[in-house]
């Protein structure tokens, strides 16, 4: 996940006082009209977030987001799939990318074994996604690249391409530091403004190819980042030098 916050644990018991355990969705607001992707901020009180490998204690556990599904009964393990999202690393922020339409988002506090508490500690909101922004790699469709130069084709939805341009990043970590532009170098291939195709060449080997969209100053757009990625393998023929061999006669 994009956002992670670390928690320091103490060997002593925590005194919660009179604070009742509760969770709530800080952002977005219940009933909000939003565009996707969007940030979800999760609040909690009277609880301690911890990873799945920590010893089970009362009020210790981690957060879950359930999308358009009911909350399972107490004692039943929360599933792990695209509609049941687990935040084992103490995260209290994440990014969701939902299709246009009405959706319910349930924030559920679960035990270290991913079971809802009894009674449930949860908060459910509804949102209306009015539009979706996304970018995606159309080509190469084959992960093995054997022709050079090769063409990268980019697609988008809900995005004004005149406001920036695509960038293909051939690096282990594609995202720039906060407040910094996407570099222009041998590992960052920038499209022309409005263009959706780019011919490129790169070194032999296995690579993670990431597609980004940036503004005219090579900065990421405000809000959750737009990106797509795929793993590719670049193969190039090896040229063998020939030698004339003379065999002497007797």
JSON list of C-alpha atoms in Angstrom, two decimals:
[
{"chain": "A", "resi": 1, "resn": "UNK", "atom": "CA", "xyz": [0.00, 0.00, 0.00]},
{"chain": "A", "resi": 2, "resn": "UNK", "atom": "CA", "xyz": [1.05, 3.58, -0.61]},
{"chain": "A", "resi": 3, "resn": "UNK", "atom": "CA", "xyz": [0.76, 4.93, 2.93]},
{"chain": "A", "resi": 4, "resn": "UNK", "atom": "CA", "xyz": [2.31, 3.28, 6.00]},
{"chain": "A", "resi": 5, "resn": "UNK", "atom": "CA", "xyz": [2.76, 4.52, 9.55]},
{"chain": "A", "resi": 6, "resn": "UNK", "atom": "CA", "xyz": [4.86, 2.69, 12.10]},
{"chain": "A", "resi": 7, "resn": "UNK", "atom": "CA", "xyz": [3.80, 2.20, 15.71]},
{"chain": "A", "resi": 8, "resn": "UNK", "atom": "CA", "xyz": [6.25, 1.75, 18.60]},
{"chain": "A", "resi": 9, "resn": "UNK", "atom": "CA", "xyz": [5.13, -0.91, 21.06]},
{"chain": "A", "resi": 10, "resn": "UNK", "atom": "CA", "xyz": [5.69, -1.07, 24.81]},
{"chain": "A", "resi": 11, "resn": "UNK", "atom": "CA", "xyz": [5.94, -4.21, 26.92]},
{"chain": "A", "resi": 12, "resn": "UNK", "atom": "CA", "xyz": [3.60, -2.63, 29.48]},
{"chain": "A", "resi": 13, "resn": "UNK", "atom": "CA", "xyz": [-0.16, -2.75, 29.26]},
{"chain": "A", "resi": 14, "resn": "UNK", "atom": "CA", "xyz": [-1.92, 0.30, 27.82]},
{"chain": "A", "resi": 15, "resn": "UNK", "atom": "CA", "xyz": [-4.44, 2.09, 30.00]},
{"chain": "A", "resi": 16, "resn": "UNK", "atom": "CA", "xyz": [-7.29, 3.13, 27.70]},
{"chain": "A", "resi": 17, "resn": "UNK", "atom": "CA", "xyz": [-9.15, 4.88, 30.50]},
{"chain": "A", "resi": 18, "resn": "UNK", "atom": "CA", "xyz": [-12.80, 5.43, 29.64]},
{"chain": "A", "resi": 19, "resn": "UNK", "atom": "CA", "xyz": [-12.19, 5.51, 25.88]},
{"chain": "A", "resi": 20, "resn": "UNK", "atom": "CA", "xyz": [-14.54, 3.08, 24.18]},
{"chain": "A", "resi": 21, "resn": "UNK", "atom": "CA", "xyz": [-13.06, 1.25, 21.18]},
{"chain": "A", "resi": 22, "resn": "UNK", "atom": "CA", "xyz": [-14.24, 2.77, 17.93]},
{"chain": "A", "resi": 23, "resn": "UNK", "atom": "CA", "xyz": [-13.21, 3.31, 14.32]},
{"chain": "A", "resi": 24, "resn": "UNK", "atom": "CA", "xyz": [-14.44, 5.79, 11.74]},
{"chain": "A", "resi": 25, "resn": "UNK", "atom": "CA", "xyz": [-13.75, 6.83, 8.17]},
{"chain": "A", "resi": 26, "resn": "UNK", "atom": "CA", "xyz": [-12.24, 10.32, 8.30]},
{"chain": "A", "resi": 27, "resn": "UNK", "atom": "CA", "xyz": [-12.13, 10.77, 4.54]},
{"chain": "A", "resi": 28, "resn": "UNK", "atom": "CA", "xyz": [-14.12, 10.63, 2.32]},
{"chain": "A", "resi": 29, "resn": "UNK", "atom": "CA", "xyz": [-17.29, 11.89, 3.93]},
{"chain": "A", "resi": 30, "resn": "UNK", "atom": "CA", "xyz": [-20.37, 9.68, 4.07]},
{"chain": "A", "resi": 31, "resn": "UNK", "atom": "CA", "xyz": [-22.51, 10.32, 0.99]},
{"chain": "A", "resi": 32, "resn": "UNK", "atom": "CA", "xyz": [-19.74, 12.19, -0.84]},
{"chain": "A", "resi": 33, "resn": "UNK", "atom": "CA", "xyz": [-19.51, 12.51, -4.63]},
{"chain": "A", "resi": 34, "resn": "UNK", "atom": "CA", "xyz": [-15.90, 11.70, -5.53]},
{"chain": "A", "resi": 35, "resn": "UNK", "atom": "CA", "xyz": [-13.69, 10.77, -8.46]},
{"chain": "A", "resi": 36, "resn": "UNK", "atom": "CA", "xyz": [-11.53, 7.68, -8.41]},
{"chain": "A", "resi": 37, "resn": "UNK", "atom": "CA", "xyz": [-8.79, 6.97, -7.36]},
{"chain": "A", "resi": 38, "resn": "UNK", "atom": "CA", "xyz": [-9.21, 8.58, -3.94]},
{"chain": "A", "resi": 39, "resn": "UNK", "atom": "CA", "xyz": [-7.55, 8.55, -0.53]},
{"chain": "A", "resi": 40, "resn": "UNK", "atom": "CA", "xyz": [-9.23, 6.82, 2.41]},
{"chain": "A", "resi": 41, "resn": "UNK", "atom": "CA", "xyz": [-8.17, 8.04, 5.88]},
{"chain": "A", "resi": 42, "resn": "UNK", "atom": "CA", "xyz": [-9.07, 5.78, 8.80]},
{"chain": "A", "resi": 43, "resn": "UNK", "atom": "CA", "xyz": [-9.51, 6.89, 12.41]},
{"chain": "A", "resi": 44, "resn": "UNK", "atom": "CA", "xyz": [-9.40, 4.77, 15.55]},
{"chain": "A", "resi": 45, "resn": "UNK", "atom": "CA", "xyz": [-9.67, 5.32, 19.30]},
{"chain": "A", "resi": 46, "resn": "UNK", "atom": "CA", "xyz": [-9.22, 3.04, 22.30]},
{"chain": "A", "resi": 47, "resn": "UNK", "atom": "CA", "xyz": [-7.38, 0.53, 20.11]},
{"chain": "A", "resi": 48, "resn": "UNK", "atom": "CA", "xyz": [-3.77, -0.39, 19.28]},
{"chain": "A", "resi": 49, "resn": "UNK", "atom": "CA", "xyz": [-2.76, -1.25, 15.72]},
{"chain": "A", "resi": 50, "resn": "UNK", "atom": "CA", "xyz": [-0.35, -4.16, 15.38]},
{"chain": "A", "resi": 51, "resn": "UNK", "atom": "CA", "xyz": [0.80, -6.68, 12.81]},
{"chain": "A", "resi": 52, "resn": "UNK", "atom": "CA", "xyz": [-0.55, -10.18, 12.32]},
{"chain": "A", "resi": 53, "resn": "UNK", "atom": "CA", "xyz": [2.47, -11.80, 13.99]},
{"chain": "A", "resi": 54, "resn": "UNK", "atom": "CA", "xyz": [2.01, -9.97, 17.28]},
{"chain": "A", "resi": 55, "resn": "UNK", "atom": "CA", "xyz": [0.59, -11.74, 20.33]},
{"chain": "A", "resi": 56, "resn": "UNK", "atom": "CA", "xyz": [-3.18, -11.45, 20.57]},
{"chain": "A", "resi": 57, "resn": "UNK", "atom": "CA", "xyz": [-4.31, -8.98, 23.24]},
{"chain": "A", "resi": 58, "resn": "UNK", "atom": "CA", "xyz": [-7.57, -7.27, 24.03]},
{"chain": "A", "resi": 59, "resn": "UNK", "atom": "CA", "xyz": [-8.04, -4.18, 21.80]},
{"chain": "A", "resi": 60, "resn": "UNK", "atom": "CA", "xyz": [-4.98, -5.05, 19.70]},
{"chain": "A", "resi": 61, "resn": "UNK", "atom": "CA", "xyz": [-5.40, -5.80, 16.00]},
{"chain": "A", "resi": 62, "resn": "UNK", "atom": "CA", "xyz": [-5.46, -4.19, 12.58]},
{"chain": "A", "resi": 63, "resn": "UNK", "atom": "CA", "xyz": [-7.83, -2.39, 10.24]},
{"chain": "A", "resi": 64, "resn": "UNK", "atom": "CA", "xyz": [-9.74, -3.76, 7.25]},
{"chain": "A", "resi": 65, "resn": "UNK", "atom": "CA", "xyz": [-11.74, -2.15, 4.46]},
{"chain": "A", "resi": 66, "resn": "UNK", "atom": "CA", "xyz": [-14.67, -4.11, 3.04]},
{"chain": "A", "resi": 67, "resn": "UNK", "atom": "CA", "xyz": [-16.00, -2.88, -0.29]},
{"chain": "A", "resi": 68, "resn": "UNK", "atom": "CA", "xyz": [-19.63, -3.56, -1.22]},
{"chain": "A", "resi": 69, "resn": "UNK", "atom": "CA", "xyz": [-19.81, -6.68, 0.97]},
{"chain": "A", "resi": 70, "resn": "UNK", "atom": "CA", "xyz": [-21.39, -7.40, 4.39]},
{"chain": "A", "resi": 71, "resn": "UNK", "atom": "CA", "xyz": [-19.30, -7.62, 7.54]},
{"chain": "A", "resi": 72, "resn": "UNK", "atom": "CA", "xyz": [-18.76, -11.29, 8.48]},
{"chain": "A", "resi": 73, "resn": "UNK", "atom": "CA", "xyz": [-20.05, -12.49, 11.85]},
{"chain": "A", "resi": 74, "resn": "UNK", "atom": "CA", "xyz": [-17.86, -12.56, 14.96]},
{"chain": "A", "resi": 75, "resn": "UNK", "atom": "CA", "xyz": [-15.43, -15.48, 14.90]},
{"chain": "A", "resi": 76, "resn": "UNK", "atom": "CA", "xyz": [-15.37, -15.81, 11.11]},
{"chain": "A", "resi": 77, "resn": "UNK", "atom": "CA", "xyz": [-12.09, -14.96, 9.38]},
{"chain": "A", "resi": 78, "resn": "UNK", "atom": "CA", "xyz": [-12.30, -11.96, 7.07]},
{"chain": "A", "resi": 79, "resn": "UNK", "atom": "CA", "xyz": [-11.57, -13.06, 3.52]},
{"chain": "A", "resi": 80, "resn": "UNK", "atom": "CA", "xyz": [-8.59, -11.75, 1.55]},
{"chain": "A", "resi": 81, "resn": "UNK", "atom": "CA", "xyz": [-9.52, -10.53, -1.93]},
{"chain": "A", "resi": 82, "resn": "UNK", "atom": "CA", "xyz": [-10.15, -7.32, -3.85]},
{"chain": "A", "resi": 83, "resn": "UNK", "atom": "CA", "xyz": [-13.24, -6.56, -1.74]},
{"chain": "A", "resi": 84, "resn": "UNK", "atom": "CA", "xyz": [-11.68, -7.45, 1.62]},
{"chain": "A", "resi": 85, "resn": "UNK", "atom": "CA", "xyz": [-8.54, -5.38, 2.16]},
{"chain": "A", "resi": 86, "resn": "UNK", "atom": "CA", "xyz": [-6.21, -6.01, 5.11]},
{"chain": "A", "resi": 87, "resn": "UNK", "atom": "CA", "xyz": [-3.82, -3.44, 6.58]},
{"chain": "A", "resi": 88, "resn": "UNK", "atom": "CA", "xyz": [-1.35, -5.55, 8.54]},
{"chain": "A", "resi": 89, "resn": "UNK", "atom": "CA", "xyz": [1.38, -2.90, 8.69]},
{"chain": "A", "resi": 90, "resn": "UNK", "atom": "CA", "xyz": [-0.44, -0.42, 10.94]},
{"chain": "A", "resi": 91, "resn": "UNK", "atom": "CA", "xyz": [-1.62, 1.70, 7.98]},
{"chain": "A", "resi": 92, "resn": "UNK", "atom": "CA", "xyz": [-4.36, 4.23, 8.57]},
{"chain": "A", "resi": 93, "resn": "UNK", "atom": "CA", "xyz": [-4.37, 5.65, 5.02]},
{"chain": "A", "resi": 94, "resn": "UNK", "atom": "CA", "xyz": [-4.72, 3.98, 1.66]},
{"chain": "A", "resi": 95, "resn": "UNK", "atom": "CA", "xyz": [-5.85, 4.63, -1.91]},
{"chain": "A", "resi": 96, "resn": "UNK", "atom": "CA", "xyz": [-8.90, 3.04, -3.54]},
{"chain": "A", "resi": 97, "resn": "UNK", "atom": "CA", "xyz": [-9.72, 2.95, -7.23]},
{"chain": "A", "resi": 98, "resn": "UNK", "atom": "CA", "xyz": [-13.40, 2.09, -7.65]},
{"chain": "A", "resi": 99, "resn": "UNK", "atom": "CA", "xyz": [-15.58, 2.06, -10.74]},
{"chain": "A", "resi": 100, "resn": "UNK", "atom": "CA", "xyz": [-18.22, 4.78, -11.24]},
{"chain": "A", "resi": 101, "resn": "UNK", "atom": "CA", "xyz": [-21.41, 4.28, -9.23]},
{"chain": "A", "resi": 102, "resn": "UNK", "atom": "CA", "xyz": [-22.57, 3.82, -5.64]},
{"chain": "A", "resi": 103, "resn": "UNK", "atom": "CA", "xyz": [-20.32, 1.93, -3.23]},
{"chain": "A", "resi": 104, "resn": "UNK", "atom": "CA", "xyz": [-20.29, 1.05, 0.46]},
{"chain": "A", "resi": 105, "resn": "UNK", "atom": "CA", "xyz": [-17.01, 1.12, 2.37]},
{"chain": "A", "resi": 106, "resn": "UNK", "atom": "CA", "xyz": [-16.87, -0.58, 5.77]},
{"chain": "A", "resi": 107, "resn": "UNK", "atom": "CA", "xyz": [-13.96, 0.05, 8.12]},
{"chain": "A", "resi": 108, "resn": "UNK", "atom": "CA", "xyz": [-13.63, -2.95, 10.44]},
{"chain": "A", "resi": 109, "resn": "UNK", "atom": "CA", "xyz": [-11.23, -3.53, 13.32]},
{"chain": "A", "resi": 110, "resn": "UNK", "atom": "CA", "xyz": [-10.13, -7.16, 13.51]},
{"chain": "A", "resi": 111, "resn": "UNK", "atom": "CA", "xyz": [-8.02, -9.34, 15.75]},
{"chain": "A", "resi": 112, "resn": "UNK", "atom": "CA", "xyz": [-4.49, -10.37, 14.83]},
{"chain": "A", "resi": 113, "resn": "UNK", "atom": "CA", "xyz": [-6.18, -13.43, 13.28]},
{"chain": "A", "resi": 114, "resn": "UNK", "atom": "CA", "xyz": [-8.37, -11.18, 11.06]},
{"chain": "A", "resi": 115, "resn": "UNK", "atom": "CA", "xyz": [-11.63, -11.88, 12.85]},
{"chain": "A", "resi": 116, "resn": "UNK", "atom": "CA", "xyz": [-14.12, -9.10, 13.68]},
{"chain": "A", "resi": 117, "resn": "UNK", "atom": "CA", "xyz": [-14.48, -8.18, 17.31]},
{"chain": "A", "resi": 118, "resn": "UNK", "atom": "CA", "xyz": [-17.70, -9.01, 19.18]},
{"chain": "A", "resi": 119, "resn": "UNK", "atom": "CA", "xyz": [-19.52, -6.68, 19.22]},
{"chain": "A", "resi": 120, "resn": "UNK", "atom": "CA", "xyz": [-18.16, -5.38, 15.89]},
{"chain": "A", "resi": 121, "resn": "UNK", "atom": "CA", "xyz": [-16.00, -2.26, 15.94]},
{"chain": "A", "resi": 122, "resn": "UNK", "atom": "CA", "xyz": [-16.88, -0.84, 12.55]},
{"chain": "A", "resi": 123, "resn": "UNK", "atom": "CA", "xyz": [-18.05, 2.16, 10.56]},
{"chain": "A", "resi": 124, "resn": "UNK", "atom": "CA", "xyz": [-19.76, 2.01, 7.18]},
{"chain": "A", "resi": 125, "resn": "UNK", "atom": "CA", "xyz": [-20.14, 4.85, 4.71]},
{"chain": "A", "resi": 126, "resn": "UNK", "atom": "CA", "xyz": [-21.47, 5.15, 1.17]},
{"chain": "A", "resi": 127, "resn": "UNK", "atom": "CA", "xyz": [-19.88, 7.13, -1.65]},
{"chain": "A", "resi": 128, "resn": "UNK", "atom": "CA", "xyz": [-20.88, 7.95, -5.19]},
{"chain": "A", "resi": 129, "resn": "UNK", "atom": "CA", "xyz": [-17.98, 7.66, -7.65]},
{"chain": "A", "resi": 130, "resn": "UNK", "atom": "CA", "xyz": [-18.84, 10.11, -10.41]},
{"chain": "A", "resi": 131, "resn": "UNK", "atom": "CA", "xyz": [-15.83, 9.38, -12.61]},
{"chain": "A", "resi": 132, "resn": "UNK", "atom": "CA", "xyz": [-12.66, 7.39, -12.79]},
{"chain": "A", "resi": 133, "resn": "UNK", "atom": "CA", "xyz": [-9.17, 8.46, -13.78]},
{"chain": "A", "resi": 134, "resn": "UNK", "atom": "CA", "xyz": [-6.73, 5.77, -14.73]},
{"chain": "A", "resi": 135, "resn": "UNK", "atom": "CA", "xyz": [-3.84, 5.06, -17.07]},
{"chain": "A", "resi": 136, "resn": "UNK", "atom": "CA", "xyz": [-2.79, 1.69, -18.42]},
{"chain": "A", "resi": 137, "resn": "UNK", "atom": "CA", "xyz": [-0.25, 0.01, -20.68]},
{"chain": "A", "resi": 138, "resn": "UNK", "atom": "CA", "xyz": [-1.74, -1.24, -23.96]},
{"chain": "A", "resi": 139, "resn": "UNK", "atom": "CA", "xyz": [1.52, -2.35, -25.59]},
{"chain": "A", "resi": 140, "resn": "UNK", "atom": "CA", "xyz": [3.75, -4.21, -25.31]},
{"chain": "A", "resi": 141, "resn": "UNK", "atom": "CA", "xyz": [1.23, -6.99, -24.80]},
{"chain": "A", "resi": 142, "resn": "UNK", "atom": "CA", "xyz": [3.97, -9.64, -24.83]},
{"chain": "A", "resi": 143, "resn": "UNK", "atom": "CA", "xyz": [6.35, -9.59, -21.87]},
{"chain": "A", "resi": 144, "resn": "UNK", "atom": "CA", "xyz": [9.20, -10.89, -24.05]},
{"chain": "A", "resi": 145, "resn": "UNK", "atom": "CA", "xyz": [10.69, -8.06, -26.13]},
{"chain": "A", "resi": 146, "resn": "UNK", "atom": "CA", "xyz": [12.70, -9.28, -29.15]},
{"chain": "A", "resi": 147, "resn": "UNK", "atom": "CA", "xyz": [12.27, -6.49, -31.75]},
{"chain": "A", "resi": 148, "resn": "UNK", "atom": "CA", "xyz": [13.97, -3.08, -31.50]},
{"chain": "A", "resi": 149, "resn": "UNK", "atom": "CA", "xyz": [13.09, -0.37, -31.11]},
{"chain": "A", "resi": 150, "resn": "UNK", "atom": "CA", "xyz": [9.81, -1.51, -29.52]},
{"chain": "A", "resi": 151, "resn": "UNK", "atom": "CA", "xyz": [6.61, 0.54, -29.18]},
{"chain": "A", "resi": 152, "resn": "UNK", "atom": "CA", "xyz": [4.95, 1.47, -25.91]},
{"chain": "A", "resi": 153, "resn": "UNK", "atom": "CA", "xyz": [1.27, 2.40, -26.21]},
{"chain": "A", "resi": 154, "resn": "UNK", "atom": "CA", "xyz": [-0.49, 4.08, -23.29]},
{"chain": "A", "resi": 155, "resn": "UNK", "atom": "CA", "xyz": [-4.22, 4.36, -22.62]},
{"chain": "A", "resi": 156, "resn": "UNK", "atom": "CA", "xyz": [-6.24, 6.49, -20.23]},
{"chain": "A", "resi": 157, "resn": "UNK", "atom": "CA", "xyz": [-9.74, 7.14, -18.92]},
{"chain": "A", "resi": 158, "resn": "UNK", "atom": "CA", "xyz": [-11.12, 10.39, -17.52]},
{"chain": "A", "resi": 159, "resn": "UNK", "atom": "CA", "xyz": [-7.85, 12.22, -18.12]},
{"chain": "A", "resi": 160, "resn": "UNK", "atom": "CA", "xyz": [-7.14, 15.38, -20.13]},
{"chain": "A", "resi": 161, "resn": "UNK", "atom": "CA", "xyz": [-3.96, 14.47, -22.01]},
{"chain": "A", "resi": 162, "resn": "UNK", "atom": "CA", "xyz": [-3.31, 18.12, -22.86]},
{"chain": "A", "resi": 163, "resn": "UNK", "atom": "CA", "xyz": [-2.52, 18.74, -19.17]},
{"chain": "A", "resi": 164, "resn": "UNK", "atom": "CA", "xyz": [0.66, 16.66, -19.21]},
{"chain": "A", "resi": 165, "resn": "UNK", "atom": "CA", "xyz": [2.35, 13.62, -20.68]},
{"chain": "A", "resi": 166, "resn": "UNK", "atom": "CA", "xyz": [3.13, 9.96, -20.08]},
{"chain": "A", "resi": 167, "resn": "UNK", "atom": "CA", "xyz": [6.48, 8.72, -18.80]},
{"chain": "A", "resi": 168, "resn": "UNK", "atom": "CA", "xyz": [7.85, 5.17, -18.96]},
{"chain": "A", "resi": 169, "resn": "UNK", "atom": "CA", "xyz": [10.16, 4.44, -16.05]},
{"chain": "A", "resi": 170, "resn": "UNK", "atom": "CA", "xyz": [12.63, 1.56, -16.22]},
{"chain": "A", "resi": 171, "resn": "UNK", "atom": "CA", "xyz": [13.80, 1.62, -12.62]},
{"chain": "A", "resi": 172, "resn": "UNK", "atom": "CA", "xyz": [13.27, -0.37, -9.44]},
{"chain": "A", "resi": 173, "resn": "UNK", "atom": "CA", "xyz": [11.34, 2.48, -7.78]},
{"chain": "A", "resi": 174, "resn": "UNK", "atom": "CA", "xyz": [9.33, 4.60, -10.19]},
{"chain": "A", "resi": 175, "resn": "UNK", "atom": "CA", "xyz": [7.96, 7.36, -7.98]},
{"chain": "A", "resi": 176, "resn": "UNK", "atom": "CA", "xyz": [9.93, 10.55, -7.29]},
{"chain": "A", "resi": 177, "resn": "UNK", "atom": "CA", "xyz": [10.45, 11.93, -3.80]},
{"chain": "A", "resi": 178, "resn": "UNK", "atom": "CA", "xyz": [7.68, 14.20, -2.58]},
{"chain": "A", "resi": 179, "resn": "UNK", "atom": "CA", "xyz": [7.95, 17.61, -4.20]},
{"chain": "A", "resi": 180, "resn": "UNK", "atom": "CA", "xyz": [10.51, 16.43, -6.75]},
{"chain": "A", "resi": 181, "resn": "UNK", "atom": "CA", "xyz": [9.97, 16.10, -10.54]},
{"chain": "A", "resi": 182, "resn": "UNK", "atom": "CA", "xyz": [10.25, 12.86, -12.46]},
{"chain": "A", "resi": 183, "resn": "UNK", "atom": "CA", "xyz": [13.82, 12.84, -13.83]},
{"chain": "A", "resi": 184, "resn": "UNK", "atom": "CA", "xyz": [14.78, 13.08, -17.48]},
{"chain": "A", "resi": 185, "resn": "UNK", "atom": "CA", "xyz": [17.54, 10.51, -18.00]},
{"chain": "A", "resi": 186, "resn": "UNK", "atom": "CA", "xyz": [18.32, 7.14, -19.58]},
{"chain": "A", "resi": 187, "resn": "UNK", "atom": "CA", "xyz": [15.83, 5.34, -17.31]},
{"chain": "A", "resi": 188, "resn": "UNK", "atom": "CA", "xyz": [12.92, 7.75, -17.83]},
{"chain": "A", "resi": 189, "resn": "UNK", "atom": "CA", "xyz": [11.32, 7.93, -21.28]},
{"chain": "A", "resi": 190, "resn": "UNK", "atom": "CA", "xyz": [9.05, 10.98, -21.69]},
{"chain": "A", "resi": 191, "resn": "UNK", "atom": "CA", "xyz": [6.25, 11.09, -24.28]},
{"chain": "A", "resi": 192, "resn": "UNK", "atom": "CA", "xyz": [5.36, 14.27, -26.16]},
{"chain": "A", "resi": 193, "resn": "UNK", "atom": "CA", "xyz": [2.38, 16.16, -24.70]},
{"chain": "A", "resi": 194, "resn": "UNK", "atom": "CA", "xyz": [-0.83, 14.44, -25.83]},
{"chain": "A", "resi": 195, "resn": "UNK", "atom": "CA", "xyz": [1.04, 11.49, -27.36]},
{"chain": "A", "resi": 196, "resn": "UNK", "atom": "CA", "xyz": [0.03, 7.92, -26.56]},
{"chain": "A", "resi": 197, "resn": "UNK", "atom": "CA", "xyz": [2.84, 6.06, -28.35]},
{"chain": "A", "resi": 198, "resn": "UNK", "atom": "CA", "xyz": [6.60, 6.05, -27.94]},
{"chain": "A", "resi": 199, "resn": "UNK", "atom": "CA", "xyz": [9.37, 4.06, -29.59]},
{"chain": "A", "resi": 200, "resn": "UNK", "atom": "CA", "xyz": [12.12, 3.08, -27.19]},
{"chain": "A", "resi": 201, "resn": "UNK", "atom": "CA", "xyz": [15.10, 0.82, -26.68]},
{"chain": "A", "resi": 202, "resn": "UNK", "atom": "CA", "xyz": [16.67, -0.41, -23.48]},
{"chain": "A", "resi": 203, "resn": "UNK", "atom": "CA", "xyz": [19.31, -2.74, -22.15]},
{"chain": "A", "resi": 204, "resn": "UNK", "atom": "CA", "xyz": [19.02, -6.53, -22.06]},
{"chain": "A", "resi": 205, "resn": "UNK", "atom": "CA", "xyz": [17.51, -8.17, -18.99]},
{"chain": "A", "resi": 206, "resn": "UNK", "atom": "CA", "xyz": [14.40, -8.38, -16.86]},
{"chain": "A", "resi": 207, "resn": "UNK", "atom": "CA", "xyz": [12.84, -5.06, -15.95]},
{"chain": "A", "resi": 208, "resn": "UNK", "atom": "CA", "xyz": [9.80, -3.56, -14.24]},
{"chain": "A", "resi": 209, "resn": "UNK", "atom": "CA", "xyz": [8.28, -1.05, -16.63]},
{"chain": "A", "resi": 210, "resn": "UNK", "atom": "CA", "xyz": [6.10, 1.60, -14.95]},
{"chain": "A", "resi": 211, "resn": "UNK", "atom": "CA", "xyz": [3.82, 4.07, -16.71]},
{"chain": "A", "resi": 212, "resn": "UNK", "atom": "CA", "xyz": [3.25, 7.45, -15.03]},
{"chain": "A", "resi": 213, "resn": "UNK", "atom": "CA", "xyz": [1.44, 10.66, -15.98]},
{"chain": "A", "resi": 214, "resn": "UNK", "atom": "CA", "xyz": [3.02, 14.02, -15.10]},
{"chain": "A", "resi": 215, "resn": "UNK", "atom": "CA", "xyz": [2.33, 17.70, -15.74]},
{"chain": "A", "resi": 216, "resn": "UNK", "atom": "CA", "xyz": [4.29, 20.08, -17.98]},
{"chain": "A", "resi": 217, "resn": "UNK", "atom": "CA", "xyz": [6.91, 20.48, -15.24]},
{"chain": "A", "resi": 218, "resn": "UNK", "atom": "CA", "xyz": [7.36, 16.71, -14.88]},
{"chain": "A", "resi": 219, "resn": "UNK", "atom": "CA", "xyz": [5.58, 16.75, -11.51]},
{"chain": "A", "resi": 220, "resn": "UNK", "atom": "CA", "xyz": [3.08, 14.12, -10.44]},
{"chain": "A", "resi": 221, "resn": "UNK", "atom": "CA", "xyz": [-0.51, 15.39, -10.52]},
{"chain": "A", "resi": 222, "resn": "UNK", "atom": "CA", "xyz": [-2.14, 16.34, -7.18]},
{"chain": "A", "resi": 223, "resn": "UNK", "atom": "CA", "xyz": [-3.89, 13.50, -5.38]},
{"chain": "A", "resi": 224, "resn": "UNK", "atom": "CA", "xyz": [-3.30, 9.76, -5.62]},
{"chain": "A", "resi": 225, "resn": "UNK", "atom": "CA", "xyz": [-0.70, 8.89, -8.29]},
{"chain": "A", "resi": 226, "resn": "UNK", "atom": "CA", "xyz": [-1.81, 7.55, -11.67]},
{"chain": "A", "resi": 227, "resn": "UNK", "atom": "CA", "xyz": [0.32, 4.57, -12.69]},
{"chain": "A", "resi": 228, "resn": "UNK", "atom": "CA", "xyz": [0.43, 1.11, -14.24]},
{"chain": "A", "resi": 229, "resn": "UNK", "atom": "CA", "xyz": [3.23, -1.42, -14.45]},
{"chain": "A", "resi": 230, "resn": "UNK", "atom": "CA", "xyz": [4.31, -4.68, -16.04]},
{"chain": "A", "resi": 231, "resn": "UNK", "atom": "CA", "xyz": [7.35, -6.94, -15.96]},
{"chain": "A", "resi": 232, "resn": "UNK", "atom": "CA", "xyz": [9.20, -7.40, -19.25]},
{"chain": "A", "resi": 233, "resn": "UNK", "atom": "CA", "xyz": [12.25, -9.30, -20.45]},
{"chain": "A", "resi": 234, "resn": "UNK", "atom": "CA", "xyz": [14.40, -7.76, -23.17]},
{"chain": "A", "resi": 235, "resn": "UNK", "atom": "CA", "xyz": [16.29, -10.17, -25.42]},
{"chain": "A", "resi": 236, "resn": "UNK", "atom": "CA", "xyz": [18.81, -9.16, -28.05]},
{"chain": "A", "resi": 237, "resn": "UNK", "atom": "CA", "xyz": [20.72, -11.44, -30.40]},
{"chain": "A", "resi": 238, "resn": "UNK", "atom": "CA", "xyz": [24.39, -11.98, -29.67]},
{"chain": "A", "resi": 239, "resn": "UNK", "atom": "CA", "xyz": [26.64, -11.22, -32.60]},
{"chain": "A", "resi": 240, "resn": "UNK", "atom": "CA", "xyz": [29.34, -13.85, -33.01]},
{"chain": "A", "resi": 241, "resn": "UNK", "atom": "CA", "xyz": [32.55, -12.92, -34.78]},
{"chain": "A", "resi": 242, "resn": "UNK", "atom": "CA", "xyz": [33.68, -15.35, -37.46]},
{"chain": "A", "resi": 243, "resn": "UNK", "atom": "CA", "xyz": [37.25, -16.47, -37.89]},
{"chain": "A", "resi": 244, "resn": "UNK", "atom": "CA", "xyz": [38.96, -17.88, -40.96]},
{"chain": "A", "resi": 245, "resn": "UNK", "atom": "CA", "xyz": [40.49, -21.22, -40.14]},
{"chain": "A", "resi": 246, "resn": "UNK", "atom": "CA", "xyz": [43.23, -22.48, -42.42]},
{"chain": "A", "resi": 247, "resn": "UNK", "atom": "CA", "xyz": [44.04, -26.12, -42.34]},
{"chain": "A", "resi": 248, "resn": "UNK", "atom": "CA", "xyz": [47.52, -26.88, -43.60]},
{"chain": "A", "resi": 249, "resn": "UNK", "atom": "CA", "xyz": [48.07, -29.78, -45.98]},
{"chain": "A", "resi": 250, "resn": "UNK", "atom": "CA", "xyz": [50.87, -32.38, -45.68]}
]
